[in-house]
mmCIF file of C-alpha atoms in Angstrom:
data_model
loop_
_atom_site.group_PDB
_atom_site.id
_atom_site.type_symbol
_atom_site.label_atom_id
_atom_site.label_comp_id
_atom_site.label_asym_id
_atom_site.label_seq_id
_atom_site.Cartn_x
_atom_site.Cartn_y
_atom_site.Cartn_z
ATOM 1 C CA UNK A 19 23.142 -4.354 69.394
ATOM 2 C CA UNK A 20 24.298 -7.094 67.009
ATOM 3 C CA UNK A 21 21.575 -9.152 65.329
ATOM 4 C CA UNK A 22 21.786 -12.409 63.392
ATOM 5 C CA UNK A 23 19.102 -13.598 60.998
ATOM 6 C CA UNK A 24 19.610 -17.273 60.183
ATOM 7 C CA UNK A 25 17.402 -19.716 58.355
ATOM 8 C CA UNK A 26 16.922 -23.014 56.560
ATOM 9 C CA UNK A 27 14.972 -22.957 53.317
ATOM 10 C CA UNK A 28 13.924 -25.691 50.924
ATOM 11 C CA UNK A 29 11.634 -23.962 48.438
ATOM 12 C CA UNK A 30 12.761 -20.372 49.044
ATOM 13 C CA UNK A 31 9.825 -19.395 51.274
ATOM 14 C CA UNK A 32 11.789 -19.107 54.511
ATOM 15 C CA UNK A 33 14.592 -17.208 52.767
ATOM 16 C CA UNK A 34 12.062 -14.614 51.523
ATOM 17 C CA UNK A 35 10.824 -14.120 55.079
ATOM 18 C CA UNK A 36 14.419 -13.956 56.375
ATOM 19 C CA UNK A 37 15.245 -11.251 53.828
ATOM 20 C CA UNK A 38 12.167 -9.219 54.814
ATOM 21 C CA UNK A 39 13.153 -9.455 58.487
ATOM 22 C CA UNK A 40 16.790 -8.619 57.750
ATOM 23 C CA UNK A 41 15.905 -5.597 55.606
ATOM 24 C CA UNK A 42 13.788 -4.143 58.413
ATOM 25 C CA UNK A 43 16.483 -4.316 61.101
ATOM 26 C CA UNK A 44 18.258 -1.008 61.654
ATOM 27 C CA UNK A 45 21.072 -2.395 63.808
ATOM 28 C CA UNK A 46 24.416 -4.038 63.214
ATOM 29 C CA UNK A 47 23.283 -7.218 61.496
ATOM 30 C CA UNK A 48 24.237 -10.346 59.607
ATOM 31 C CA UNK A 49 22.223 -12.872 57.645
ATOM 32 C CA UNK A 50 23.476 -16.435 57.143
ATOM 33 C CA UNK A 51 22.027 -19.810 56.255
ATOM 34 C CA UNK A 52 21.804 -21.955 59.396
ATOM 35 C CA UNK A 53 24.464 -24.319 58.012
ATOM 36 C CA UNK A 54 27.000 -21.475 58.258
ATOM 37 C CA UNK A 55 26.334 -20.648 61.924
ATOM 38 C CA UNK A 56 28.671 -22.397 64.360
ATOM 39 C CA UNK A 57 27.892 -20.292 67.411
ATOM 40 C CA UNK A 58 25.666 -17.458 68.567
ATOM 41 C CA UNK A 59 28.510 -15.873 70.525
ATOM 42 C CA UNK A 60 28.728 -12.164 69.814
ATOM 43 C CA UNK A 61 25.068 -11.750 68.907
ATOM 44 C CA UNK A 62 22.607 -9.983 71.177
ATOM 45 C CA UNK A 63 19.535 -11.160 69.284
ATOM 46 C CA UNK A 64 18.956 -13.997 66.847
ATOM 47 C CA UNK A 65 16.096 -14.555 64.420
ATOM 48 C CA UNK A 66 15.931 -18.267 63.543
ATOM 49 C CA UNK A 67 13.797 -19.414 60.622
ATOM 50 C CA UNK A 68 12.814 -22.786 59.257
ATOM 51 C CA UNK A 69 10.095 -24.507 57.255
ATOM 52 C CA UNK A 70 7.747 -27.096 58.673
ATOM 53 C CA UNK A 71 8.179 -30.318 56.734
ATOM 54 C CA UNK A 72 6.250 -33.462 57.580
ATOM 55 C CA UNK A 73 4.865 -31.738 60.701
ATOM 56 C CA UNK A 74 8.287 -30.794 62.166
ATOM 57 C CA UNK A 75 11.178 -28.418 61.630
ATOM 58 C CA UNK A 76 14.024 -29.996 59.623
ATOM 59 C CA UNK A 77 16.478 -32.038 61.686
ATOM 60 C CA UNK A 78 19.221 -29.379 61.369
ATOM 61 C CA UNK A 79 16.855 -26.763 62.799
ATOM 62 C CA UNK A 80 15.865 -29.107 65.619
ATOM 63 C CA UNK A 81 19.510 -29.689 66.553
ATOM 64 C CA UNK A 82 20.265 -25.976 66.364
ATOM 65 C CA UNK A 83 17.314 -25.063 68.584
ATOM 66 C CA UNK A 84 18.259 -27.784 71.082
ATOM 67 C CA UNK A 85 21.999 -27.098 71.190
ATOM 68 C CA UNK A 86 22.712 -23.470 70.277
ATOM 69 C CA UNK A 87 19.987 -21.280 71.765
ATOM 70 C CA UNK A 88 20.345 -21.769 75.514
ATOM 71 C CA UNK A 89 20.472 -18.424 77.300
ATOM 72 C CA UNK A 90 19.987 -16.487 74.051
ATOM 73 C CA UNK A 91 17.407 -13.857 73.176
ATOM 74 C CA UNK A 92 15.765 -15.285 70.088
ATOM 75 C CA UNK A 93 12.792 -14.863 67.804
ATOM 76 C CA UNK A 94 11.626 -17.750 65.672
ATOM 77 C CA UNK A 95 9.955 -17.618 62.286
ATOM 78 C CA UNK A 96 8.510 -20.536 60.392
ATOM 79 C CA UNK A 97 6.886 -21.167 57.054
ATOM 80 C CA UNK A 98 4.370 -23.904 56.315
ATOM 81 C CA UNK A 99 1.872 -24.950 53.678
ATOM 82 C CA UNK A 100 -1.324 -24.536 55.668
ATOM 83 C CA UNK A 101 -3.299 -21.323 56.174
ATOM 84 C CA UNK A 102 -2.475 -19.281 59.261
ATOM 85 C CA UNK A 103 -4.851 -20.062 62.087
ATOM 86 C CA UNK A 104 -4.922 -23.799 61.359
ATOM 87 C CA UNK A 105 -4.836 -25.822 64.578
ATOM 88 C CA UNK A 106 -1.668 -27.679 63.575
ATOM 89 C CA UNK A 107 0.307 -24.447 63.810
ATOM 90 C CA UNK A 108 -0.167 -24.267 67.579
ATOM 91 C CA UNK A 109 1.390 -27.729 67.845
ATOM 92 C CA UNK A 110 4.344 -26.659 65.698
ATOM 93 C CA UNK A 111 4.876 -23.523 67.782
ATOM 94 C CA UNK A 112 4.762 -25.575 70.971
ATOM 95 C CA UNK A 113 7.265 -28.066 69.536
ATOM 96 C CA UNK A 114 9.649 -25.280 68.494
ATOM 97 C CA UNK A 115 9.443 -23.699 71.960
ATOM 98 C CA UNK A 116 10.240 -27.054 73.558
ATOM 99 C CA UNK A 117 13.251 -27.501 71.281
ATOM 100 C CA UNK A 118 14.550 -24.064 72.267
ATOM 101 C CA UNK A 119 13.495 -24.372 75.898
ATOM 102 C CA UNK A 120 16.728 -22.836 77.210
ATOM 103 C CA UNK A 121 16.341 -19.715 75.086
ATOM 104 C CA UNK A 122 14.474 -16.522 75.820
ATOM 105 C CA UNK A 123 11.975 -16.743 72.950
ATOM 106 C CA UNK A 124 10.679 -13.217 72.502
ATOM 107 C CA UNK A 125 8.037 -14.223 69.958
ATOM 108 C CA UNK A 126 7.310 -16.539 67.030
ATOM 109 C CA UNK A 127 6.159 -15.549 63.544
ATOM 110 C CA UNK A 128 4.585 -17.990 61.129
ATOM 111 C CA UNK A 129 3.242 -17.663 57.632
ATOM 112 C CA UNK A 130 2.025 -19.775 54.810
ATOM 113 C CA UNK A 131 4.413 -20.570 51.990
ATOM 114 C CA UNK A 132 4.046 -22.398 48.732
ATOM 115 C CA UNK A 133 4.393 -26.176 48.838
ATOM 116 C CA UNK A 134 6.758 -27.861 46.399
ATOM 117 C CA UNK A 135 4.872 -29.312 43.425
ATOM 118 C CA UNK A 136 6.338 -32.775 44.045
ATOM 119 C CA UNK A 137 5.071 -32.788 47.637
ATOM 120 C CA UNK A 138 1.672 -31.485 46.577
ATOM 121 C CA UNK A 139 1.362 -34.265 43.979
ATOM 122 C CA UNK A 140 2.152 -36.910 46.602
ATOM 123 C CA UNK A 141 -0.438 -35.467 48.982
ATOM 124 C CA UNK A 142 -3.116 -35.159 46.310
ATOM 125 C CA UNK A 143 -2.598 -38.752 45.153
ATOM 126 C CA UNK A 144 -2.532 -40.245 48.634
ATOM 127 C CA UNK A 145 -4.999 -42.940 49.660
ATOM 128 C CA UNK A 146 -5.288 -41.157 53.012
ATOM 129 C CA UNK A 147 -8.215 -38.681 53.031
ATOM 130 C CA UNK A 148 -6.416 -36.534 55.629
ATOM 131 C CA UNK A 149 -3.446 -36.131 53.280
ATOM 132 C CA UNK A 150 -5.751 -35.157 50.422
ATOM 133 C CA UNK A 151 -7.476 -32.613 52.689
ATOM 134 C CA UNK A 152 -4.054 -31.269 53.647
ATOM 135 C CA UNK A 153 -3.211 -30.983 49.934
ATOM 136 C CA UNK A 154 -6.379 -28.934 49.386
ATOM 137 C CA UNK A 155 -5.234 -26.465 52.057
ATOM 138 C CA UNK A 156 -1.752 -26.303 50.538
ATOM 139 C CA UNK A 157 -3.011 -25.616 47.010
ATOM 140 C CA UNK A 158 -4.093 -22.169 48.182
ATOM 141 C CA UNK A 159 -0.502 -21.352 49.105
ATOM 142 C CA UNK A 160 0.957 -21.268 45.593
ATOM 143 C CA UNK A 161 1.644 -17.498 45.689
ATOM 144 C CA UNK A 162 2.905 -17.418 49.278
ATOM 145 C CA UNK A 163 4.505 -15.732 51.042
ATOM 146 C CA UNK A 164 2.896 -12.730 49.388
ATOM 147 C CA UNK A 165 3.642 -9.038 49.968
ATOM 148 C CA UNK A 166 1.147 -8.865 52.849
ATOM 149 C CA UNK A 167 2.832 -11.724 54.705
ATOM 150 C CA UNK A 168 6.282 -10.260 54.030
ATOM 151 C CA UNK A 169 5.068 -6.921 55.412
ATOM 152 C CA UNK A 170 3.892 -8.751 58.535
ATOM 153 C CA UNK A 171 7.376 -10.292 58.793
ATOM 154 C CA UNK A 172 8.910 -6.794 58.665
ATOM 155 C CA UNK A 173 6.503 -5.618 61.381
ATOM 156 C CA UNK A 174 7.484 -8.672 63.443
ATOM 157 C CA UNK A 175 11.168 -7.734 63.087
ATOM 158 C CA UNK A 176 10.523 -4.145 64.211
ATOM 159 C CA UNK A 177 8.534 -5.350 67.203
ATOM 160 C CA UNK A 178 11.191 -7.861 68.275
ATOM 161 C CA UNK A 179 14.014 -5.319 68.044
ATOM 162 C CA UNK A 180 11.925 -2.802 69.988
ATOM 163 C CA UNK A 181 11.160 -5.349 72.700
ATOM 164 C CA UNK A 182 14.834 -6.263 72.915
ATOM 165 C CA UNK A 183 15.691 -2.604 73.348
ATOM 166 C CA UNK A 184 13.082 -2.346 76.083
ATOM 167 C CA UNK A 185 10.361 -0.367 74.394
ATOM 168 C CA UNK A 186 7.411 -1.087 72.151
ATOM 169 C CA UNK A 187 7.475 0.271 68.599
ATOM 170 C CA UNK A 188 4.666 2.661 67.627
#
């Protein structure tokens, strides 16, 4: 089985998760930034990662999910500034699934990542109380993704590969 791990990163969070996933895969594999992927031909499984910025995946990730994933076995992973379990995450997962609606999405992993200082400053100084509340959630992410979240990403990778092979990992 040939596996591709591809990602977009802005602050390095998604790349850290991509590396954890890649390191855990014991198959023929490649890892490339999304900008370097022209086609998924030749890959049996693709892990596609992106950050959530301004409530959506970056435009390049949106186009990739819409145009490149049809008929492909894929697993998505996303990083974001809010704590896991926050209601917004369900919306983001739903949006990502819609964008990749032609793909066979095996599963989706998400984890908190640090928010760029510049973005955090803008949120904290906003006149909008919702933006300030969002900033308060993001402040807690300054050390993310941590080793626990990266371990969960490795477990996610093992599970996805096992499911693709037709069995569940112990």
